[in-house]
Amino acid sequence: MSGQIPILKVKGLTKKYGEKIVLNGIDLEVEKGKVIAILGPSGCGKSTFLRCLNGLEEVQGGDILLDNESLINKSTKWREVRQRIGMVFQSYDLFPNLTVMENILLSPLKVQKRNRSEVEAQALELLERVGLADRANDYPRQLSGGQKQRIAIVRALCINPEIMLFDEVTASLDPEMVREVLDVIAQLAEQGMTMLIVTHEMNFAKLVADEVIFMDKGNIHEQAPAEQFFTNPQTERAQQFLNILQF
Amino acid sequence: MTFDWQYIVDVLPHYKTALWLTLKLATIGIAFAIIVGMICSIIQYFKVKVLSQIVQVYLEVARNTPLLIQLFFLYYGLPKIGITLSGELCGIIGLTFLGGSYMAEAFRAGMEAVTKSQIETGKAIGLSNLQLMRYVIIPQAFSYSVPGFGANCIFLLKETSVFSGIAILELTNTTKNLMGIFYKTNEALLMLVVGYLIILLPLTLFLTWLERRVRHAEFGN
Amino acid sequence: MLNSGISVLFEGVNLERLLLGLLVTLRVALIAVVISIVMGILIGIIRTSKSKLVQILFKLYLELFRIIPILVWLFVIYYVIPANFDLNLSAEVVALIVFSLWGAAEMSDIVRGAIISLPKHQTESSKALGLSVSQMYRYVLIPQATKRCIPPMINLITRMIKTTALLTMIGVVEVIKVGQQIIEVNNLEHPTISFWIYGFVFFLYFVICFPLSRFSRKLERKWAT
């Protein structure tokens, strides 16, 4: 796989809230089909980094290149970019006023103007895959947290994105529901989806990630193949971080 | 205090007509008020230039002046500068003008209750601002606003009594006229109170029930 | 045409009469507001009582004023009392009675709401400190509840002032009635007079109510916790 042109390139990305520097010149290259786990203590800027990639935060410096095209300029149509970079949030945020199916179909039909029967078929297939085909006509309030989060993933997938961003998607779930959501993401990894995953689930990161990025205080402190990062972290900060988590 | 029951039976048809007129004008006025209110709060939500300043002035004027004066101005004042409106039309316009500002407040609170993360999620799946409004913000804000809308409906229904000042034959004015003709004060006023109770009591109870239901079915994300 | 109307407004004693009418309006409002606040605080405190009977009785009183329009109350008191009890009340007194009863009911709801929204441990710790009930209200509950009460009370006062417009309907000679008298006298000569008079009264109400509602919003924001 090496030598391939990266689908996503980040150069010196800088984000400030007033005087406070949240991202201090982030550099990263993501090759197609790679799964990257982003780890780090809370407040290290990892979520902000993902949000920048999807245009939810304004950045103060650096560049983001999707297929070698810069996204950091006035003419960027984020609505189009977001159809190529899907994102799932911690709070899942299904639209409570719409059924599961309506949630999933909203963007494909209204934004992408695709054919209804084709999208419906795809939605059903995806729902099948996450084990929720029978809940298509339910409202979000009738579902558990884990089910809602799986639906949120399906909703993002149905737009046919090339990259998926996962922002602590299991952080607000009860422990027994974490597994069902991580299984879905692991499945996607097997199918070769390019993904950036911010997570606190170390075992999960170890299992699915090709590469790990360790962030602290707005910087990338360490970037290494997952195997190597977990067995033999190079920086002191990463060692401390892993130690704390392992007692 | 004595009542002439036969008289009450005799004038019943007058009250029936008046009750319907009250209901009709209130329903139309309230419907328009909700539309005006929603438009105003959407304009303010997006901070549309100039328009949102105009809306602000309208809200302040409508909320800080009595309906009776608004009606007098429409009914007696405007014809003198060449704009003549029928009493009923004045009533509907007045109720819409006043009610719109109250409904705007209720809907603004509803829109503010839609969480930031819902809006971001909408953006993340590529919705345009207009689509975001239509499929996410407005439907949710609407359910959040139901209690506020309900309270305003009761308020506006009661305000229709003020229509009696501009010769609309709704409940209050009918009563006044009948008192003037027959001097059956007790009977007429009893019917007036009963008339409002017939409209407002069920509505109050219904809204209490609805509010509890809406709260019960809270989205809870 | 338009100008002739507006000139009447400033002719002779017309403006002075209107402003005197406004004073009548404000006099009713002010007296009713003072009575409402005093009674409202008392009733509000009584309504925090645990007695079901007390709660239901005062709730009924409040709902009666919430469901029946104020104009209807004005008519009922104005016409029913003289017709049945051989007691002649002036329109202004009727207005004072209705506005005070209404205001007290609404004020009591504000006061009660503010008191019961105070955290329970405030009551408990005052009791634990050995304060008597009246000391508890005086030093603990009332000072805290006051901040929550004042913005909605100002809103209610604004509403009461706006509602004084109805006084003209039972014949109180207040600002609107005076305006109508001026219109009647000048209508033939200056047809646009009603546009200007009603416009002016509209403006007067706005000038009084707008600062009040602004002030209440400001306090609300300042005291929001």
XYZ file of C-alpha atoms in Angstrom:
693
model
C 0.000 0.000 0.000
C 2.883 2.356 0.582
C 3.610 4.902 -2.048
C -0.076 5.397 -2.703
C -1.282 8.980 -3.000
C -3.060 9.977 0.218
C -6.749 10.751 -0.112
C -6.592 13.264 2.737
C -3.670 15.491 3.582
C -3.462 17.918 6.494
C -0.683 20.485 6.610
C 0.119 22.677 9.581
C -3.517 22.923 10.642
C -3.943 25.593 13.320
C -7.041 26.381 15.325
C -7.403 29.023 17.989
C -10.237 30.092 20.266
C -9.226 33.686 20.823
C -5.728 33.487 22.266
C -5.991 29.834 23.182
C -4.309 27.503 20.706
C -6.318 24.321 20.315
C -4.516 22.826 17.322
C -0.901 23.747 16.921
C 0.056 22.924 13.353
C -1.223 19.418 12.737
C 0.342 17.403 9.865
C -1.212 14.169 8.720
C -1.577 12.029 5.622
C -4.332 9.476 5.289
C -4.120 6.812 2.602
C -7.204 5.287 1.104
C -8.536 2.354 3.092
C -6.541 3.149 6.196
C -8.065 3.237 9.659
C -6.523 5.803 11.950
C -7.266 5.983 15.642
C -6.750 9.324 17.319
C -5.987 9.029 21.011
C -5.148 11.475 23.727
C -6.295 12.926 27.031
C -9.506 14.959 27.044
C -8.987 18.505 25.915
C -6.063 17.565 23.678
C -7.871 18.827 20.590
C -8.688 15.502 18.957
C -12.413 16.204 18.576
C -11.743 19.717 17.340
C -9.384 18.227 14.761
C -12.149 15.990 13.373
C -14.626 18.871 13.364
C -12.169 20.947 11.323
C -12.005 18.204 8.709
C -15.751 18.505 8.243
C -15.886 22.295 8.169
C -17.683 22.600 11.497
C -14.861 24.759 12.875
C -13.148 27.656 11.232
C -9.396 27.219 11.111
C -6.783 29.941 11.504
C -3.939 28.412 9.551
C -2.683 25.476 7.509
C -4.475 23.482 4.888
C -6.626 20.426 4.370
C -6.402 18.658 1.002
C -9.017 16.198 -0.152
C -7.768 14.402 -3.287
C -5.167 17.125 -3.597
C -7.773 19.887 -3.564
C -7.525 22.490 -0.855
C -10.571 22.863 1.385
C -9.359 25.939 3.200
C -10.580 28.718 0.981
C -13.689 30.766 0.561
C -14.948 28.896 -2.484
C -15.135 25.546 -0.705
C -18.607 24.097 -0.880
C -18.713 22.316 2.440
C -22.084 20.816 1.618
C -20.418 18.876 -1.179
C -17.368 17.996 0.894
C -19.612 16.635 3.631
C -21.118 14.190 1.185
C -17.629 12.778 0.712
C -16.582 12.956 4.361
C -19.243 11.493 6.652
C -19.259 12.143 10.362
C -20.852 10.527 13.394
C -21.003 12.273 16.756
C -20.959 11.241 20.378
C -24.523 12.469 20.860
C -25.761 10.490 17.801
C -28.395 13.178 17.213
C -30.950 11.385 15.170
C -33.658 13.863 14.254
C -36.398 13.104 16.794
C -39.128 14.379 14.514
C -38.327 11.840 11.782
C -38.524 8.047 11.724
C -35.403 5.932 11.380
C -35.953 5.548 7.643
C -36.701 9.244 7.166
C -33.533 10.093 9.047
C -31.515 7.910 6.714
C -33.206 9.035 3.500
C -33.175 12.759 4.229
C -29.788 13.602 2.826
C -29.685 11.118 -0.096
C -33.087 12.321 -1.308
C -32.994 16.021 -0.535
C -29.319 16.828 -0.855
C -28.124 14.276 -3.374
C -31.474 14.019 -5.187
C -31.053 10.327 -5.709
C -33.764 7.936 -6.748
C -35.950 6.901 -3.828
C -36.224 3.198 -4.534
C -32.497 2.866 -5.018
C -31.725 4.674 -1.748
C -34.386 2.744 0.136
C -32.856 -0.513 -1.016
C -29.425 0.618 0.097
C -30.781 1.846 3.449
C -32.495 -1.474 4.087
C -29.351 -3.363 3.225
C -27.312 -1.213 5.615
C -29.939 -1.560 8.341
C -29.832 -5.299 7.813
C -26.091 -5.246 8.265
C -26.320 -3.454 11.613
C -29.179 -5.716 12.665
C -31.898 -3.084 12.776
C -33.948 -3.678 9.639
C -37.066 -4.166 11.738
C -36.777 -0.705 13.294
C -37.033 1.277 10.036
C -40.375 2.832 10.937
C -39.668 3.516 14.582
C -39.013 6.944 15.989
C -35.646 7.582 17.662
C -37.223 7.838 21.115
C -38.224 4.180 20.831
C -34.609 3.050 20.438
C -31.797 2.433 22.891
C -28.621 4.495 22.777
C -26.672 1.767 21.021
C -29.390 1.329 18.432
C -29.561 5.072 17.825
C -25.836 5.218 17.318
C -25.918 2.343 14.806
C -28.676 4.169 12.939
C -26.602 7.347 12.983
C -23.765 5.393 11.364
C -26.108 4.001 8.713
C -27.404 7.512 8.061
C -23.868 8.721 7.430
C -22.994 5.678 5.280
C -26.025 6.007 3.066
C -24.587 9.204 1.641
C -21.772 7.021 0.235
C -18.879 8.909 1.794
C -15.268 8.137 0.931
C -14.055 8.865 4.436
C -15.804 8.441 7.778
C -15.064 10.450 10.910
C -16.109 8.994 14.263
C -16.048 11.384 17.196
C -16.144 9.416 20.453
C -19.193 7.570 19.239
C -19.360 5.251 22.246
C -18.608 7.825 24.925
C -22.188 8.367 26.020
C -23.330 4.755 25.744
C -23.918 2.286 28.538
C -21.067 -0.242 28.636
C -23.201 -3.122 27.369
C -24.094 -1.176 24.243
C -20.579 -0.160 23.317
C -19.851 -3.520 21.748
C -22.701 -3.457 19.206
C -21.536 -0.112 17.889
C -17.853 -1.006 17.753
C -18.746 -4.191 15.857
C -20.311 -2.089 13.136
C -17.210 0.067 12.845
C -14.960 -2.977 12.807
C -17.051 -4.381 9.943
C -16.498 -1.166 8.019
C -12.748 -1.446 8.591
C -12.792 -4.915 7.077
C -14.600 -3.592 4.028
C -11.830 -1.092 3.495
C -13.515 2.167 4.528
C -11.116 4.993 5.206
C -11.755 6.127 8.758
C -10.527 8.520 11.415
C -11.680 7.435 14.820
C -11.432 9.474 17.997
C -11.949 7.036 20.836
C -11.186 6.095 24.407
C -11.572 2.378 23.745
C -7.962 1.257 23.672
C -8.633 -2.397 22.929
C -10.848 -1.431 20.061
C -8.225 0.931 18.674
C -5.636 -1.809 18.937
C -7.907 -4.168 17.034
C -9.124 -2.073 14.108
C -6.613 0.734 13.640
C -3.799 0.519 11.144
C -2.172 3.533 12.640
C -2.439 5.464 15.873
C -2.030 9.155 16.386
C -1.395 10.329 19.903
C -2.324 13.955 20.533
C -1.724 16.213 23.481
C -2.175 19.957 23.930
C -2.915 20.537 20.271
C 0.075 18.640 18.924
C 0.623 15.195 17.480
C 3.139 13.662 19.852
C 3.422 10.302 18.272
C 2.285 8.628 15.102
C 2.921 4.936 14.732
C 1.471 1.647 13.481
C -1.096 0.485 16.040
C 0.850 -2.618 16.991
C 3.974 -0.629 17.731
C 2.201 2.177 19.572
C 0.555 -0.092 22.077
C 3.505 -2.383 22.714
C 6.316 0.094 22.500
C 5.304 3.780 22.644
C 8.194 6.076 21.851
C 7.343 9.310 23.648
C 7.158 9.773 27.364
C 3.694 11.420 27.175
C 2.255 8.447 25.311
C 3.806 6.036 27.797
C 2.262 7.960 30.688
C -1.094 8.044 28.934
C -1.142 4.301 28.356
C 0.071 3.608 31.884
C -2.728 5.608 33.454
C -5.272 3.677 31.457
C -3.800 0.330 32.460
C -3.563 1.194 36.188
C -80.146 37.765 42.837
C -82.860 36.336 40.621
C -82.838 35.086 37.068
C -85.589 35.127 34.461
C -84.970 31.723 32.874
C -87.534 32.187 30.139
C -85.660 35.292 29.024
C -82.432 33.316 28.902
C -84.067 30.736 26.644
C -85.397 33.517 24.439
C -82.035 35.168 23.880
C -80.137 31.912 23.504
C -79.955 32.173 19.692
C -78.243 35.572 19.982
C -75.584 34.072 22.188
C -75.161 31.116 19.907
C -74.494 33.411 16.975
C -72.150 35.533 19.076
C -70.288 32.478 20.310
C -69.678 31.281 16.770
C -68.528 34.701 15.668
C -66.132 34.894 18.623
C -64.773 31.469 17.778
C -64.515 32.232 14.081
C -62.650 35.511 14.497
C -60.403 34.049 17.187
C -59.529 31.006 15.079
C -58.653 33.064 12.038
C -56.722 35.610 14.101
C -54.814 32.944 15.985
C -53.940 31.054 12.798
C -52.531 34.202 11.226
C -50.806 35.112 14.490
C -48.969 31.791 14.477
C -47.866 32.320 10.872
C -46.752 35.901 11.536
C -45.040 34.834 14.741
C -43.136 32.031 13.050
C -42.014 34.229 10.184
C -40.842 36.915 12.603
C -38.893 34.537 14.771
C -37.257 32.888 11.759
C -36.196 36.315 10.490
C -34.718 37.078 13.886
C -33.114 33.649 14.140
C -31.133 34.283 10.975
C -30.549 37.912 11.944
C -31.635 38.976 8.461
C -30.386 42.520 7.912
C -32.919 45.375 8.129
C -35.835 42.925 8.284
C -34.906 41.756 11.763
C -34.733 45.361 12.966
C -38.192 45.977 11.530
C -39.449 42.843 13.238
C -37.948 44.032 16.520
C -39.806 47.346 16.291
C -43.038 45.532 15.451
C -42.653 43.172 18.421
C -42.066 46.036 20.826
C -44.968 48.109 19.534
C -47.409 45.197 19.485
C -46.467 44.019 22.954
C -46.461 47.405 24.616
C -49.788 48.832 23.493
C -53.348 47.783 24.379
C -55.377 45.877 21.810
C -58.290 48.285 22.266
C -56.212 51.232 21.088
C -54.827 49.190 18.208
C -58.423 48.453 17.192
C -59.651 52.038 17.644
C -56.789 53.212 15.502
C -57.596 50.664 12.786
C -61.364 51.128 12.922
C -61.813 54.842 13.586
C -58.420 56.317 12.736
C -57.468 54.723 9.440
C -60.679 55.543 7.504
C -59.813 59.213 7.974
C -56.713 58.763 5.887
C -58.582 56.740 3.310
C -58.237 53.178 4.565
C -61.625 51.753 5.498
C -61.843 48.264 6.936
C -64.875 46.363 8.200
C -65.141 45.761 11.932
C -64.485 42.047 11.599
C -61.455 42.609 9.415
C -60.114 45.115 11.943
C -60.643 42.545 14.657
C -58.727 39.893 12.761
C -55.924 42.292 11.874
C -55.721 43.541 15.451
C -55.647 40.048 16.884
C -53.012 38.991 14.368
C -50.935 42.081 15.082
C -51.040 41.540 18.823
C -50.917 37.750 18.733
C -48.088 37.615 16.210
C -45.745 39.220 18.706
C -46.668 36.744 21.434
C -46.430 33.762 19.104
C -43.036 35.004 17.910
C -41.794 34.926 21.468
C -43.086 31.380 21.971
C -41.539 30.140 18.725
C -38.238 31.879 19.404
C -37.996 29.957 22.663
C -38.800 26.783 20.732
C -36.079 27.394 18.175
C -33.570 28.117 20.891
C -34.444 24.777 22.458
C -33.250 22.911 19.345
C -29.760 21.789 20.357
C -26.593 22.896 18.646
C -25.618 19.304 18.023
C -28.829 18.674 16.059
C -27.943 21.559 13.819
C -24.362 20.379 13.389
C -25.521 16.901 12.560
C -27.787 18.370 9.945
C -24.854 20.218 8.446
C -22.671 17.125 8.635
C -25.062 15.219 6.403
C -24.922 18.072 3.907
C -28.228 19.873 4.489
C -28.446 23.453 3.261
C -29.634 26.152 5.648
C -33.080 26.035 4.119
C -33.290 22.246 4.365
C -32.001 22.445 7.929
C -34.840 24.831 8.754
C -37.471 22.779 7.022
C -36.597 19.267 8.156
C -34.860 19.819 11.492
C -35.344 23.168 13.208
C -38.951 24.116 12.444
C -40.555 20.737 13.186
C -38.678 20.408 16.456
C -39.184 24.039 17.482
C -42.874 23.599 16.776
C -43.247 20.785 19.280
C -41.242 22.695 21.852
C -43.543 25.694 21.332
C -46.837 23.882 21.836
C -47.276 24.930 25.496
C -46.429 28.543 24.650
C -48.773 28.554 21.659
C -51.511 27.101 23.839
C -51.185 29.739 26.532
C -51.273 32.409 23.827
C -54.417 30.900 22.298
C -56.234 31.300 25.597
C -54.918 34.822 25.988
C -56.017 35.779 22.457
C -59.426 34.168 22.820
C -60.032 36.294 25.884
C -58.795 39.375 24.058
C -61.627 38.988 21.536
C -63.853 40.499 24.249
C -62.179 43.780 23.393
C -63.736 43.547 19.896
C -66.896 44.857 21.514
C -65.251 48.274 21.346
C -65.504 48.327 17.550
C -69.075 47.157 17.102
C -68.391 43.510 16.364
C -71.294 41.444 17.648
C -69.254 38.912 19.570
C -70.146 37.685 23.054
C -69.348 40.796 25.068
C -70.917 43.270 22.678
C -74.039 41.143 22.251
C -74.402 41.149 26.022
C -73.972 44.899 26.184
C -76.603 45.428 23.518
C -79.098 43.066 25.120
C -78.602 44.783 28.468
C -79.262 48.107 26.804
C -82.533 46.903 25.308
C -84.028 44.675 28.017
C -82.281 45.689 31.234
C -81.996 42.019 32.158
C -78.528 42.559 33.603
C -78.132 39.396 35.655
C -79.317 37.095 32.886
C -77.215 38.715 30.183
C -74.042 38.688 32.252
C -74.620 35.114 33.360
C -74.851 34.104 29.716
C -71.712 36.070 28.959
C -69.721 34.273 31.635
C -71.151 30.920 30.595
C -70.283 31.681 26.978
C -66.622 32.227 27.776
C -66.546 29.208 30.057
C -67.907 27.062 27.238
C -65.014 28.110 25.031
C -62.185 28.460 27.505
C -62.753 25.737 30.049
C -62.433 22.801 27.625
C -59.525 24.533 25.903
C -57.711 25.076 29.191
C -58.218 21.448 30.178
C -57.195 20.219 26.730
C -54.006 22.276 26.798
C -53.085 21.039 30.257
C -53.491 17.502 28.961
C -51.602 18.233 25.741
C -48.725 19.830 27.580
C -48.355 16.792 29.785
C -48.453 14.540 26.732
C -45.885 16.541 24.822
C -43.621 16.526 27.832
C -44.158 12.811 28.202
C -43.203 12.121 24.603
C -40.188 14.387 24.941
C -37.677 13.657 22.219
C -34.944 12.648 24.608
C -32.720 12.519 21.588
C -55.969 67.546 5.547
C -53.716 65.472 7.748
C -52.173 68.535 9.282
C -55.465 70.015 10.371
C -56.033 66.968 12.573
C -52.698 67.083 14.271
C -53.025 70.788 14.952
C -56.156 70.164 17.009
C -54.094 67.956 19.285
C -52.065 70.966 20.368
C -54.938 73.455 20.281
C -56.191 75.081 23.491
C -56.324 72.712 26.425
C -56.678 69.521 24.376
C -53.219 68.165 25.099
C -53.550 69.075 28.751
C -56.912 67.297 28.949
C -55.479 64.177 27.370
C -52.599 64.132 29.807
C -55.003 64.632 32.716
C -56.969 61.685 31.370
C -53.749 59.727 31.333
C -53.296 60.608 34.995
C -56.663 59.008 35.779
C -55.527 55.896 33.910
C -52.265 55.814 35.791
C -53.939 56.530 39.129
C -56.132 53.449 38.768
C -53.168 51.403 37.641
C -50.922 52.581 40.440
C -53.401 52.037 43.273
C -54.365 48.621 41.882
C -50.702 47.658 41.527
C -49.904 48.585 45.123
C -52.911 46.656 46.448
C -52.076 43.717 44.183
C -48.503 43.520 45.365
C -49.430 43.601 49.043
C -52.287 41.127 48.661
C -50.366 39.045 46.169
C -47.455 38.543 48.548
C -49.785 37.587 51.379
C -51.846 35.203 49.280
C -48.717 33.846 47.624
C -47.268 32.905 50.997
C -50.587 31.438 52.137
C -50.687 29.358 48.960
C -47.425 27.628 49.860
C -49.382 26.055 52.734
C -49.688 22.295 52.618
C -53.445 22.385 53.226
C -55.224 20.983 50.179
C -58.306 23.093 50.886
C -56.303 26.334 50.905
C -54.525 25.334 47.702
C -57.720 24.446 45.841
C -59.600 27.517 47.036
C -56.942 29.960 45.882
C -56.262 28.043 42.693
C -59.949 28.401 41.880
C -59.756 32.119 42.560
C -56.748 32.461 40.255
C -58.292 30.367 37.479
C -61.505 32.414 37.593
C -59.491 35.480 36.709
C -57.453 33.600 34.131
C -60.407 32.102 32.292
C -62.902 34.989 32.353
C -61.721 38.039 30.393
C -61.067 41.164 32.454
C -63.583 43.138 30.415
C -66.266 40.641 31.431
C -65.263 41.032 35.072
C -65.556 44.782 34.722
C -69.057 44.465 33.286
C -70.135 41.941 35.880
C -69.079 44.055 38.862
C -70.199 47.290 37.252
C -73.722 46.145 36.419
C -74.480 43.345 38.855
C -73.702 45.078 42.118
C -75.919 48.169 41.674
C -78.725 46.064 40.210
C -78.846 43.591 43.086
C -77.370 45.148 46.181
C -78.563 48.705 46.128
C -75.002 49.900 46.212
C -73.711 52.450 43.765
C -70.099 52.120 42.848
C -68.369 54.605 40.595
C -66.767 53.126 37.502
C -63.347 53.953 38.864
C -63.997 52.043 42.085
C -65.252 49.070 40.074
C -62.070 49.219 38.048
C -59.987 49.308 41.206
C -61.804 46.299 42.632
C -61.408 44.198 39.474
C -57.809 45.172 38.832
C -56.819 44.587 42.450
C -58.465 41.168 42.582
C -56.948 40.176 39.247
C -53.535 41.606 40.060
C -53.468 39.959 43.481
C -54.322 36.587 41.943
C -51.544 36.827 39.348
C -49.042 38.292 41.811
C -49.758 35.491 44.262
C -48.933 32.972 41.564
C -45.595 34.680 40.902
C -44.763 34.806 44.604
C -45.809 31.223 45.197
C -43.815 30.052 42.185
C -40.727 31.856 43.411
C -40.999 30.434 46.896
C -41.582 26.828 45.932
C -38.771 26.962 43.389
C -36.294 27.714 46.170
C -34.213 24.679 46.997
C -35.672 22.669 49.826
C -32.457 22.571 51.798
C -32.781 26.320 52.368
C -35.928 25.714 54.411
C -34.402 22.728 56.114
C -31.198 24.407 57.101
C -33.053 27.463 58.418
C -35.103 25.152 60.573
C -31.958 23.366 61.658
C -30.537 26.717 62.730
C -33.525 27.205 64.955
C -35.149 30.081 63.050
C -38.827 30.612 63.642
C -41.135 30.455 60.632
C -41.376 34.233 60.384
C -37.596 34.581 60.747
C -37.114 31.996 58.043
C -39.291 33.993 55.662
C -37.766 37.311 56.656
C -34.089 36.436 56.466
C -33.906 33.476 54.108
C -36.812 32.880 51.778
C -38.084 36.362 50.952
C -34.747 37.913 50.025
C -34.007 35.040 47.654
C -37.497 34.879 46.226
C -37.581 38.622 45.606
C -35.075 38.414 42.792
C -37.119 35.783 41.024
C -40.325 37.754 41.529
C -39.400 41.183 40.348
C -39.041 40.685 36.573
C -42.366 38.827 36.149
C -44.006 41.347 38.484
C -42.905 44.200 36.277
C -44.277 42.310 33.289
C -47.588 41.945 35.080
C -47.607 45.652 35.905
C -47.075 46.404 32.209
C -49.997 44.129 31.408
C -52.159 45.862 34.004
C -51.332 49.268 32.571
C -52.203 48.065 29.075
C -55.452 46.615 30.352
C -56.517 49.971 31.813
C -57.518 50.781 28.237
C -60.674 48.791 29.007
C -61.772 51.332 31.633
C -63.271 53.473 28.924
C -65.732 50.642 28.218
C -67.390 51.076 31.620
C -67.308 54.843 31.357
C -64.273 55.883 33.374
C -63.204 59.254 32.036
C -59.615 58.363 31.350
C -57.278 59.090 28.474
C -59.243 57.259 25.779
C -62.573 58.715 26.856
C -61.087 62.210 26.876
C -59.691 61.477 23.427
C -63.145 60.468 22.221
C -64.636 63.648 23.636
C -62.080 65.742 21.785
C -62.805 63.782 18.610
C -66.549 64.380 18.941
C -66.112 68.113 19.287
C -63.696 68.478 16.388
C -64.739 65.699 14.055
C -66.737 67.806 11.626
C -64.172 70.505 11.211
C -61.133 68.248 11.234
C -62.034 64.776 9.987
C -58.552 63.346 10.497
C -58.622 64.100 14.200
C -59.472 60.536 15.206
C -56.401 59.262 13.371
C -54.211 61.599 15.382
C -55.894 61.207 18.746
C -55.871 57.440 18.646
C -52.364 57.504 17.264
C -51.318 59.745 20.137
C -52.946 57.572 22.798
C -51.283 54.555 21.174
C -47.986 56.391 21.477
C -48.649 57.327 25.127
C -49.235 53.714 26.107
C -46.111 52.661 24.273
C -44.004 55.314 25.970
C -45.111 54.049 29.376
C -45.030 50.303 28.756
C -41.925 49.969 26.601
C -39.392 51.158 29.224
C -41.043 48.915 31.808
C -40.790 45.796 29.692
C -37.217 46.696 28.720
C -36.341 47.125 32.379
C -37.845 43.771 33.318
C -35.943 42.019 30.528
C -32.739 43.634 31.708
C -33.260 42.499 35.290
C -34.174 39.047 34.084
C -30.904 38.764 32.213
C -28.927 40.250 35.071
C -30.378 37.931 37.687
C -30.455 34.814 35.558
C -28.451 32.144 37.279
